[in-house]
XYZ file of C-alpha atoms in Angstrom:
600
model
C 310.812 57.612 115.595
C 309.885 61.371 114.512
C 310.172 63.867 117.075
C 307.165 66.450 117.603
C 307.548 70.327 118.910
C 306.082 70.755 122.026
C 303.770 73.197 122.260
C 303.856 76.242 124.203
C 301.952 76.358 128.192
C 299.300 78.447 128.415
C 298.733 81.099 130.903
C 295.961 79.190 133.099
C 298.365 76.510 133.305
C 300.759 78.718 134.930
C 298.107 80.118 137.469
C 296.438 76.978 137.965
C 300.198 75.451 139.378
C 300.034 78.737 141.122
C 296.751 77.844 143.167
C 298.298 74.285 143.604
C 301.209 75.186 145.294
C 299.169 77.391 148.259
C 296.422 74.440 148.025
C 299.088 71.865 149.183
C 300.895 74.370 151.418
C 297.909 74.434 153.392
C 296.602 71.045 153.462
C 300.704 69.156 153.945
C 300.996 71.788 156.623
C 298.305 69.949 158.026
C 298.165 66.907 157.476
C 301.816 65.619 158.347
C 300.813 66.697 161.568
C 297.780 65.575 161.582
C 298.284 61.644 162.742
C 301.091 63.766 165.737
C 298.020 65.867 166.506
C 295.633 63.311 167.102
C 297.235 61.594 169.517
C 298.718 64.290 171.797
C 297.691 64.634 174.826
C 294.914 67.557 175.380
C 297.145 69.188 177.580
C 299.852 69.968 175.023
C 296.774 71.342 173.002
C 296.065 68.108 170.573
C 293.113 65.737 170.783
C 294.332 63.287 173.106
C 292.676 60.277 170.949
C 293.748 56.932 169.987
C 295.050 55.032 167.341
C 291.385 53.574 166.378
C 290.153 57.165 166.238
C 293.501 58.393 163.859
C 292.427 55.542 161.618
C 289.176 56.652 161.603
C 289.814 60.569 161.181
C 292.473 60.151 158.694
C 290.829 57.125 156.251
C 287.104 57.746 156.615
C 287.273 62.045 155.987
C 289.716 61.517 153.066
C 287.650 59.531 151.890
C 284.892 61.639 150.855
C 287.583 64.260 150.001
C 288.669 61.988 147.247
C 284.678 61.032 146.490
C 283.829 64.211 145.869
C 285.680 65.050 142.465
C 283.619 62.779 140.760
C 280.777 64.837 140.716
C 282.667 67.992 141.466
C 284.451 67.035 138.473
C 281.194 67.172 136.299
C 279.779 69.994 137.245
C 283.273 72.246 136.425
C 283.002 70.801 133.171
C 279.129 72.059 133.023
C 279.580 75.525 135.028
C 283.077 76.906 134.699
C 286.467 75.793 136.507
C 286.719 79.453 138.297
C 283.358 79.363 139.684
C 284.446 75.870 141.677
C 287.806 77.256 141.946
C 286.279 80.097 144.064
C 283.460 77.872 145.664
C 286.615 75.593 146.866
C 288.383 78.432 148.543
C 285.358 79.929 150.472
C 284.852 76.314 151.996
C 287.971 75.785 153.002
C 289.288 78.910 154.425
C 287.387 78.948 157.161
C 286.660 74.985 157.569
C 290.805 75.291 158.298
C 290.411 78.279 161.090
C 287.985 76.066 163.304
C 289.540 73.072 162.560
C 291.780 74.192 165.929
C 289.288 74.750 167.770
C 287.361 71.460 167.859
C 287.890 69.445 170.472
C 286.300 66.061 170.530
C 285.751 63.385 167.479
C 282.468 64.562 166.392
C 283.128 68.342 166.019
C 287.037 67.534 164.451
C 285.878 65.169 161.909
C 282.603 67.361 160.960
C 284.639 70.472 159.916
C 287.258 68.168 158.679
C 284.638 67.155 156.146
C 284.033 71.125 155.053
C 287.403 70.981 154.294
C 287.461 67.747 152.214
C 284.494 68.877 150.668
C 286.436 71.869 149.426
C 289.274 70.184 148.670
C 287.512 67.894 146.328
C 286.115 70.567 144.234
C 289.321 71.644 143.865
C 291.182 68.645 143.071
C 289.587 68.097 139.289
C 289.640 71.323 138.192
C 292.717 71.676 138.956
C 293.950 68.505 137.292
C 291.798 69.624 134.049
C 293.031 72.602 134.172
C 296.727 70.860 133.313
C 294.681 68.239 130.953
C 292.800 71.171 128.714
C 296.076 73.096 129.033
C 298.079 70.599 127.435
C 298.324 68.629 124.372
C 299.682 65.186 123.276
C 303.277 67.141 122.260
C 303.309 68.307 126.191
C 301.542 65.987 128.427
C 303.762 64.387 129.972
C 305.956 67.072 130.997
C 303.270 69.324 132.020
C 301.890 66.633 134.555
C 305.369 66.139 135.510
C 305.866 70.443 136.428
C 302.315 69.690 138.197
C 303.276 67.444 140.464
C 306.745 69.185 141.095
C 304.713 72.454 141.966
C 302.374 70.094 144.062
C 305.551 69.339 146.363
C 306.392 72.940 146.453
C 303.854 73.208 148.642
C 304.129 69.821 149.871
C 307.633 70.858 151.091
C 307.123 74.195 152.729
C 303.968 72.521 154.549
C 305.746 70.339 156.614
C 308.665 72.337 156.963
C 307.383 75.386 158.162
C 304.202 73.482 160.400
C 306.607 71.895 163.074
C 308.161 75.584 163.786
C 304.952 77.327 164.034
C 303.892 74.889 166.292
C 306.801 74.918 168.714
C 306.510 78.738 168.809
C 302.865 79.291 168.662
C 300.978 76.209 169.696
C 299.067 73.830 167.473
C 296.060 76.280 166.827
C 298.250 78.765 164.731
C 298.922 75.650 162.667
C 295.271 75.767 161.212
C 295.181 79.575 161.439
C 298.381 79.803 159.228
C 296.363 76.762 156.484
C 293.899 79.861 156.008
C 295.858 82.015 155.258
C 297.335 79.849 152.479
C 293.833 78.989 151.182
C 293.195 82.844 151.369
C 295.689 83.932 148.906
C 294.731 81.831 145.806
C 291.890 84.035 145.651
C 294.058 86.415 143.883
C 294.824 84.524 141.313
C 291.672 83.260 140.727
C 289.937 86.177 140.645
C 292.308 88.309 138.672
C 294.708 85.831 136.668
C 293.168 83.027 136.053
C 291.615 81.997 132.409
C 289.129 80.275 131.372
C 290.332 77.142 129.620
C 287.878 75.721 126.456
C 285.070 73.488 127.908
C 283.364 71.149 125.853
C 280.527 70.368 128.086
C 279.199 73.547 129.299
C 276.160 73.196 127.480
C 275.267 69.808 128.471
C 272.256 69.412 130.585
C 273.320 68.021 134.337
C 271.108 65.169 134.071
C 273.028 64.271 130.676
C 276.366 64.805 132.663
C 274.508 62.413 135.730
C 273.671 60.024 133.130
C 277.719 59.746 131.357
C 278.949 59.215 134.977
C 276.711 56.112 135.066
C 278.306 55.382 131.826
C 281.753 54.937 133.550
C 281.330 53.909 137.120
C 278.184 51.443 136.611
C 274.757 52.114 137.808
C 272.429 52.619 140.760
C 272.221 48.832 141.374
C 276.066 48.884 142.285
C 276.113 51.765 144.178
C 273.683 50.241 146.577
C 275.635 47.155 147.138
C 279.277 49.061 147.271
C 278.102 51.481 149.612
C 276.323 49.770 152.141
C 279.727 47.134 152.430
C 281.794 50.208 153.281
C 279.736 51.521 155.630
C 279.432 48.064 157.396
C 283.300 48.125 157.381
C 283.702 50.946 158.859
C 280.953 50.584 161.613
C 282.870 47.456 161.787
C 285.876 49.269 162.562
C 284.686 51.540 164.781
C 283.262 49.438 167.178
C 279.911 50.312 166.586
C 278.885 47.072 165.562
C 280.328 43.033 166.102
C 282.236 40.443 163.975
C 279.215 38.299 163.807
C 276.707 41.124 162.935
C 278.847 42.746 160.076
C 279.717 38.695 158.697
C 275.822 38.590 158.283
C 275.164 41.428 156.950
C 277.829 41.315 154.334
C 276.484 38.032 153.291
C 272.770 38.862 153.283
C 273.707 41.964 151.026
C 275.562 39.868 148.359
C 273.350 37.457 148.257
C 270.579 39.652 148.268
C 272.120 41.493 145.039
C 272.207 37.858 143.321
C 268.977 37.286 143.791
C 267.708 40.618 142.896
C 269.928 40.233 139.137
C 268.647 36.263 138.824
C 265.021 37.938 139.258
C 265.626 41.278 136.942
C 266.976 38.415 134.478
C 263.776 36.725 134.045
C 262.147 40.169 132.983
C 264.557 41.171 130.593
C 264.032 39.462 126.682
C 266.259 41.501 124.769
C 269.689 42.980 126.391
C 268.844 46.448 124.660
C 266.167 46.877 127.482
C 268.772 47.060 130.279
C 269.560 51.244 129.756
C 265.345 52.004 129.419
C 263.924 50.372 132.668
C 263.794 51.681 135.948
C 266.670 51.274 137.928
C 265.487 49.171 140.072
C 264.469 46.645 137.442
C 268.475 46.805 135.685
C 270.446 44.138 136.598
C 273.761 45.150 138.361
C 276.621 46.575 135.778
C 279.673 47.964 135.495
C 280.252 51.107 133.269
C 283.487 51.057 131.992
C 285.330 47.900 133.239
C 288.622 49.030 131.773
C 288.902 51.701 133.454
C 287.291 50.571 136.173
C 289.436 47.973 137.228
C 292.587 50.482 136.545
C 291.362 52.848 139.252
C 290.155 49.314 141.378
C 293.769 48.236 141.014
C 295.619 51.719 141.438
C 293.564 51.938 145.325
C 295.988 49.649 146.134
C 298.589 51.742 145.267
C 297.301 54.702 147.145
C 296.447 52.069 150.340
C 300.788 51.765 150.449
C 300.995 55.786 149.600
C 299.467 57.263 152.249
C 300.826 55.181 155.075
C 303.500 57.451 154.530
C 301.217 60.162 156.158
C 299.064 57.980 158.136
C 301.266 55.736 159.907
C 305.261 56.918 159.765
C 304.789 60.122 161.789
C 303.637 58.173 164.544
C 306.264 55.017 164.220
C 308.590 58.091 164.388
C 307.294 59.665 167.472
C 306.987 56.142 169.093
C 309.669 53.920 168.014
C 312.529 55.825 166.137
C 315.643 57.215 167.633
C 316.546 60.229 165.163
C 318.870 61.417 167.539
C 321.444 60.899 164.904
C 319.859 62.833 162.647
C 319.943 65.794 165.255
C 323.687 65.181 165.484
C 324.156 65.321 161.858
C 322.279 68.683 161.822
C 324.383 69.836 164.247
C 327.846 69.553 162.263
C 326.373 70.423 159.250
C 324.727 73.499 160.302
C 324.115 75.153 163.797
C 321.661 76.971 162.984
C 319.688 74.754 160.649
C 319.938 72.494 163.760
C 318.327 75.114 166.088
C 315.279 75.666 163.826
C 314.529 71.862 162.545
C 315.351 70.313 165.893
C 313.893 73.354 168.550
C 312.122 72.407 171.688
C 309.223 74.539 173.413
C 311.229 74.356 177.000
C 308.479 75.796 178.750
C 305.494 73.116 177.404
C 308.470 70.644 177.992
C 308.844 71.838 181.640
C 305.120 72.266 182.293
C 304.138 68.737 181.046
C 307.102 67.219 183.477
C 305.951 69.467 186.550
C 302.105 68.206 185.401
C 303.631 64.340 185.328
C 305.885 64.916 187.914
C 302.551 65.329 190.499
C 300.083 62.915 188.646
C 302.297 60.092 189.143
C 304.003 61.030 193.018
C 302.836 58.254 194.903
C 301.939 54.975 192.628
C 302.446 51.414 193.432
C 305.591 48.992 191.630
C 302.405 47.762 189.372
C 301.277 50.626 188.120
C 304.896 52.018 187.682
C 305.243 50.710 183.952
C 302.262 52.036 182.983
C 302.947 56.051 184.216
C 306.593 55.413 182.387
C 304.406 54.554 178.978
C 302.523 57.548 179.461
C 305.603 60.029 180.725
C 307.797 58.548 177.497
C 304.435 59.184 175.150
C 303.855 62.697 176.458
C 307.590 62.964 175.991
C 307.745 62.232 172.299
C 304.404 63.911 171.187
C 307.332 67.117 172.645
C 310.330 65.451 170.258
C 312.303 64.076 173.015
C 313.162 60.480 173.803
C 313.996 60.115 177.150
C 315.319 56.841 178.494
C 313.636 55.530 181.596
C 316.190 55.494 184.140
C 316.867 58.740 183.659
C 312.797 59.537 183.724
C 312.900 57.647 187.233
C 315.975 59.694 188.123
C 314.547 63.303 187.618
C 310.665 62.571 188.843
C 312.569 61.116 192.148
C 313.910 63.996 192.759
C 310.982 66.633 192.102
C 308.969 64.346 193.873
C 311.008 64.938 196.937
C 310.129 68.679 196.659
C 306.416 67.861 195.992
C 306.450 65.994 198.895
C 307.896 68.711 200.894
C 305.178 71.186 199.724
C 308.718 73.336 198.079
C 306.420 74.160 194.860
C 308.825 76.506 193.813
C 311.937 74.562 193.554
C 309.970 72.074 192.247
C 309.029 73.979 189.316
C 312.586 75.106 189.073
C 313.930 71.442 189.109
C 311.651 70.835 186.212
C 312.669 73.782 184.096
C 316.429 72.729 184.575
C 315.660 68.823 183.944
C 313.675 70.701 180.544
C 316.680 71.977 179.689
C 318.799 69.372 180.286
C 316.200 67.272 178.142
C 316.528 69.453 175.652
C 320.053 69.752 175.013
C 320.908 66.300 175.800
C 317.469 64.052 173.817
C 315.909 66.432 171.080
C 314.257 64.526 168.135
C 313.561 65.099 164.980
C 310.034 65.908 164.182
C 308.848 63.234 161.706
C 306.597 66.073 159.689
C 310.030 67.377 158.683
C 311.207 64.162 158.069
C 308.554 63.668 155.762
C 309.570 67.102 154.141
C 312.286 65.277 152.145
C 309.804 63.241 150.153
C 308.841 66.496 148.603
C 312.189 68.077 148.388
C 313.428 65.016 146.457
C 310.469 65.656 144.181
C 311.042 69.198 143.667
C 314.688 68.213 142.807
C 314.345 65.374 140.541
C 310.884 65.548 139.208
C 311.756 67.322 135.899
C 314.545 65.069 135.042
C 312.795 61.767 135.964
C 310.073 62.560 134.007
C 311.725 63.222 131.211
C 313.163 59.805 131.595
C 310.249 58.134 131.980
C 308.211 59.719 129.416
C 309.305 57.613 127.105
C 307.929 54.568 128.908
C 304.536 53.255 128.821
C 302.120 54.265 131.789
C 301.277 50.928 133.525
C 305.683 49.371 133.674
C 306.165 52.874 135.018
C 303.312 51.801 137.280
C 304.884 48.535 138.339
C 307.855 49.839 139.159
C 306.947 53.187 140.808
C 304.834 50.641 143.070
C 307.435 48.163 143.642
C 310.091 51.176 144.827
C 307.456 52.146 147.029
C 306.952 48.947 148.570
C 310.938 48.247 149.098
C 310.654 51.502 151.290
C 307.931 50.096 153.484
C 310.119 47.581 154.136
C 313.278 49.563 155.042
C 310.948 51.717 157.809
C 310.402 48.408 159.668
C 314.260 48.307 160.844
C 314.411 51.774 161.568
C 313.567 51.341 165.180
C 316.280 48.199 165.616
C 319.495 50.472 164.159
C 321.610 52.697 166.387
C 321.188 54.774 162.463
C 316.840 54.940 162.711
C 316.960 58.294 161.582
C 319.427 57.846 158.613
C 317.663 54.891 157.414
C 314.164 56.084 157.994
C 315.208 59.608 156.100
C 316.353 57.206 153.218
C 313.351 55.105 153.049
C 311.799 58.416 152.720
C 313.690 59.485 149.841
C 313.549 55.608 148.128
C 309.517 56.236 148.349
C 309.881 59.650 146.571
C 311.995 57.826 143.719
C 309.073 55.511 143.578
C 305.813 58.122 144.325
C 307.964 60.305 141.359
C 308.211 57.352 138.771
C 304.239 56.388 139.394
C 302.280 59.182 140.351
C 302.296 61.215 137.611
C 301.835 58.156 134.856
C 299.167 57.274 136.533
C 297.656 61.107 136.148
C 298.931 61.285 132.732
C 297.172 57.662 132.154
C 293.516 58.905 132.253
C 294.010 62.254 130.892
C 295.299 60.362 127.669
C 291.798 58.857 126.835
C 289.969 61.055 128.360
C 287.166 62.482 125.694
C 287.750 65.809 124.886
C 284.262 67.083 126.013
C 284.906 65.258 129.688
C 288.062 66.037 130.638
C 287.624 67.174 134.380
C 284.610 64.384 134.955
C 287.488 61.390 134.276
C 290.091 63.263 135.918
C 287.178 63.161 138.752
C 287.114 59.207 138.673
C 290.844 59.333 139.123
C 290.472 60.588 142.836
C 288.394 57.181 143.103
C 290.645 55.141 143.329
C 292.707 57.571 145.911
C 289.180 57.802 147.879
C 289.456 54.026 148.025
C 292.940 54.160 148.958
C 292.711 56.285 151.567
C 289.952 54.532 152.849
C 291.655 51.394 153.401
C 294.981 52.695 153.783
C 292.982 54.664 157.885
C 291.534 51.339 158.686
C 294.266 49.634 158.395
C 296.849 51.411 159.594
C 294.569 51.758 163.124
C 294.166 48.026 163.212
C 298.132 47.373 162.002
C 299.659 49.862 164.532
C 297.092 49.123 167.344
C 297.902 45.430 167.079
C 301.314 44.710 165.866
C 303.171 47.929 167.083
C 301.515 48.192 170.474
C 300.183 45.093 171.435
C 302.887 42.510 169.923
C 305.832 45.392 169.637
C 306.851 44.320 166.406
C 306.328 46.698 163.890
C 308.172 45.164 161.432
C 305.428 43.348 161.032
C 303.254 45.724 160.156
C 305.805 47.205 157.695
C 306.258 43.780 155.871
C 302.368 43.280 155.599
C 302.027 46.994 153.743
C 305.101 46.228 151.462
C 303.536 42.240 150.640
C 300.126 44.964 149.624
C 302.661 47.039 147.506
C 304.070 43.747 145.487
C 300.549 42.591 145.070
C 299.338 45.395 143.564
C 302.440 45.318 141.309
C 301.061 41.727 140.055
C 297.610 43.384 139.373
C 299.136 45.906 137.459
C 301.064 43.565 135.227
C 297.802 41.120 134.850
C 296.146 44.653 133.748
C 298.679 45.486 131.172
C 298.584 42.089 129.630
C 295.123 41.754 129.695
C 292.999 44.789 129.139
C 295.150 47.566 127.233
C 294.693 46.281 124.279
C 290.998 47.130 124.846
C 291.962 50.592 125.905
C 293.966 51.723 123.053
C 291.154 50.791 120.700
C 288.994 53.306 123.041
C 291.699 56.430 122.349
C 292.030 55.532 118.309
C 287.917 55.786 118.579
C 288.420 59.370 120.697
C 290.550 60.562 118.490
C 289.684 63.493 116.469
C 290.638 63.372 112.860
C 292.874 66.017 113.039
C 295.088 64.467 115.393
C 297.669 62.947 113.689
C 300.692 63.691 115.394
C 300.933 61.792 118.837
C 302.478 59.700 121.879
C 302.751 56.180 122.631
C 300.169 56.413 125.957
C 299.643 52.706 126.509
């Protein structure tokens, strides 16, 4: 086989990595805090919710985060990538300053959504940015530097969050996310150059029209949407089992009827594209590529458990005092920076505890220890019970005795003492080593891999991901649950680093030329999708086989079981439809194009 000369980057793919890395600073800095945040108590400064609400916050907001590139997407490719660039940035600076100060579900998840909003016009032009950047001769490795420079960010977020919010509280976490956003207007104002776009002379309703092309049309949109909001009203509470069974039904059959009907009325297929919408029958666009992104949700429902349910297994069921110990003899003072305890929230939240639960009856005892132990971890410590009973006994006695003072004395020494003797790890920086790995190793592997096919680097990326699932669910059963958790962490970057960029480099490959960012818009699809399911079923799977049952093994194995499944889907897909595919890129391809790489 020949080799081709890669071509040289260009400058806007330099400053558009640039932008990513501050992007992803700011939004990891978040949001591997964000499930931690949630559920801590108000009087540590978090929301004090519950796992149904974390479901909901972190699958439902997402969500439209991911949605919006599709159109987002579009109109970059009609009015300029720094236009949305800067658009992008003035939404989310700000959305990430008050994002601290709500303080109830409504207000959280409606600035939440200014955020995704602005982080989904950022996403695609981003991504196209890389696509129109690069060539067939540099692709791969350019979507491989991308998504090392995405966990650049991704590293420092979660590494620097936890100390900032030790030392400062959590509001400084979101003030410090806009100041990230805040500097990539630098670049893009000053640095950043227009790539060639093929569609900026299309008329919108043209680009409207090509995005019905690819997802399907107006007919499917009202059945899809309507089931996902009935899922999610289902999981919210808002509405019953039996309700949301009937419904579903009554929409699906409705949607038969309606096509049987539009049937009747149509004589000659050709007819389908020129009626009213309302008078098409139901379609697909492009079923390809449809049921790639369909299939690669599932991939992105195992992902972003990683975010969505680990940090709070962590908190609640893993012992990483190892890992603290390990710190220790490696480094002191790496120790005393990853592993740091706010003594005075500590001592204030035991003095606080200390009072509420004084005098309570033997049956409501193992209920205050839940709550005391909870409190406890959302401050990384574990402490064990007796000694919980051991130290409330005895600044009870000085409650008792009206002795305020030495109360609040014994519960600074007992913070200390804490402290010193039960300090966790916090699971954001945990999660920091899923994006160190990648910054390590991403270069090499994907020079390794870019000389495999997309969809068997797919399957396998998948399949390493899943095989991590399943070594977090015996994390909390091993005297070693924060070695082997901090490994399953780094076996799920092998994985997220042999799969996530293939799957990127997958659509930009037959993308046409004049719609680059709209398909790398669809792409975030199937992540919308993903992260979708991925919050409702994390609240469900934590709420009912971590808490109620206390087996969240369980709940591991069931997300691993969705990992292998999807790695089926992905071989049926391979076997079946790229054939189809590959006669879709020799029809994109311009003449002059001779020189290429296998893609599919």
């Amino acid at each position: 086989m020949s080799q081709t000369k890669r071509s040289p980057f260009q400058q806007a793919f330099y400053v558009a990595n640039t932008m990513e890395i501050f992007e992803r600073l700011a939004w990891y800095g978040m949001y591997t805090l964000l499930a931690s945040y949630i559920m801590t108590p108000t009087t540590q400064g978090g929301l004090g919710l519950g796992n149904t609400e974390r479901g909901l916050i972190m699958g439902v907001v997402p969500f439209f985060l991911y949605l919006f590139p599709v159109v987002s997407g579009a109109l970059a490719d009609r009015f300029g990538y720094r236009k949305m660039f800067l658009l992008s940035f003035t939404l989310m600076a700000p959305g990430y300053y008050f994002l601290g100060y709500a303080k109830d579900l409504g207000s959280f998840m409606s600035i939440f959504m200014l955020i995704a909003l602005g982080a989904g016009i950022f996403k695609p032009v981003v991504t196209a940015t890389i696509s129109r950047t690069t060539d067939d001769t540099n692709r791969g490795l350019g979507f491989g530097i991308f998504y090392m420079m995405v966990n650049v960010g991704g590293f420092l977020g979660p590494l620097l969050a936890p100390i900032i919010q030790k030392n400062y509280g959590w509001q400084a976490v979101f003030v410090f996310a806009c100041i990230w956003i805040s500097v990539n207007f630098i670049p893009a104002l000053f640095f950043y150059k227009e790539p060639e776009r093929h569609g900026k002379n299309k008329p919108l309703k043209q680009v409207f029209h090509e995005m019905q092309q690819v997802l399907g049309n107006m007919r499917l949109a009202l059945l899809v949407v309507p089931l996902l909001i009935i899922l999610v009203a289902f999981y919210a509470g808002y509405i019953g089992g039996e309700f949301t069974l009937i419904a579903t039904v009554l929409l699906i059959v409705g949607a038969i009827i309606w096509d049987l009907s539009v049937a009747k009325l149509l004589t000659k297929p050709s007819q389908q594209g020129v009626l009213p919408w309302y008078l098409q029958k139901m379609t697909i666009g492009n079923k390809p590529f449809m049921a790639y992104l369909l299939i690669l949700s599932g991939f992105w429902t195992v992902y972003f458990q990683i975010f969505i349910t680990l940090p709070v297994y962590i908190r609640d069921f893993v012992d990483t005092s190892d890992l603290v110990s390990l710190l220790h003899t490696v480094s002191p003072w790496v120790h005393d920076v990853l592993t740091s305890v706010n003594i005075d929230t500590l001592s204030s939240e035991i003095m606080r505890l200390a009072g509420k639960f004084n005098d309570i009856d033997a049956l409501q005892a193992q209920a205050a220890l839940k709550e005391i132990t909870s409190t406890m971890a959302a401050l990384d410590v574990r402490i064990p019970e007796q000694e919980i009973l051991n130290s409330f006994g005895q600044i009870a006695l000085s409650i008792n005795a009206n002795d305020i003072t030495s109360a609040q004395g014994l519960s600074q020494t007992v913070a200390e003492q804490w402290s010193d003797k039960y300090r966790q790890v916090n699971p954001a920086t945990i999660l920091s080593l899923d994006f160190l790995m990648i910054i390590i190793f991403q270069i090499l592997i994907s020079r390794f891999i870019d000389k495999f096919s997309p969809l068997p680097a797919l399957i396998v990326g998948t399949a390493i991901l899943s095989l991590s699932m399943l070594m977090q669910g015996f994390a909390h059963g091993v005297i070693f649950g924060g070695l082997l958790v901090s490994c399953s962490v780094i076996v799920f970057a092998v994985g997220e680093m042999t799969a996530t960029p293939k799957s990127q480099e997958y659509v930009a490959s037959f993308a046409p030329k004049d719609k680059a960012a709209m398909f790398m818009g669809y792409y975030f699809v199937s992540m919308a999708l993903g992260s979708l399911f991925a919050g409702l079923l994390s609240g469900w799977l934590y709420s009912y086989f971590a808490v109620e049952l206390n087996k969240p093994e369980l709940m591991w194995a069931i997300i691993a079981c969705l990992g292998f499944v999807t790695c089926l889907a992905f071989y049926l897909f391979n076997k079946h439809f790229v054939s189809d595919i590959k006669q879709q890129q020799l029809a994109q391809k311009e003449p002059s194009a001779e020189q290429s790489t296998s893609t599919a």
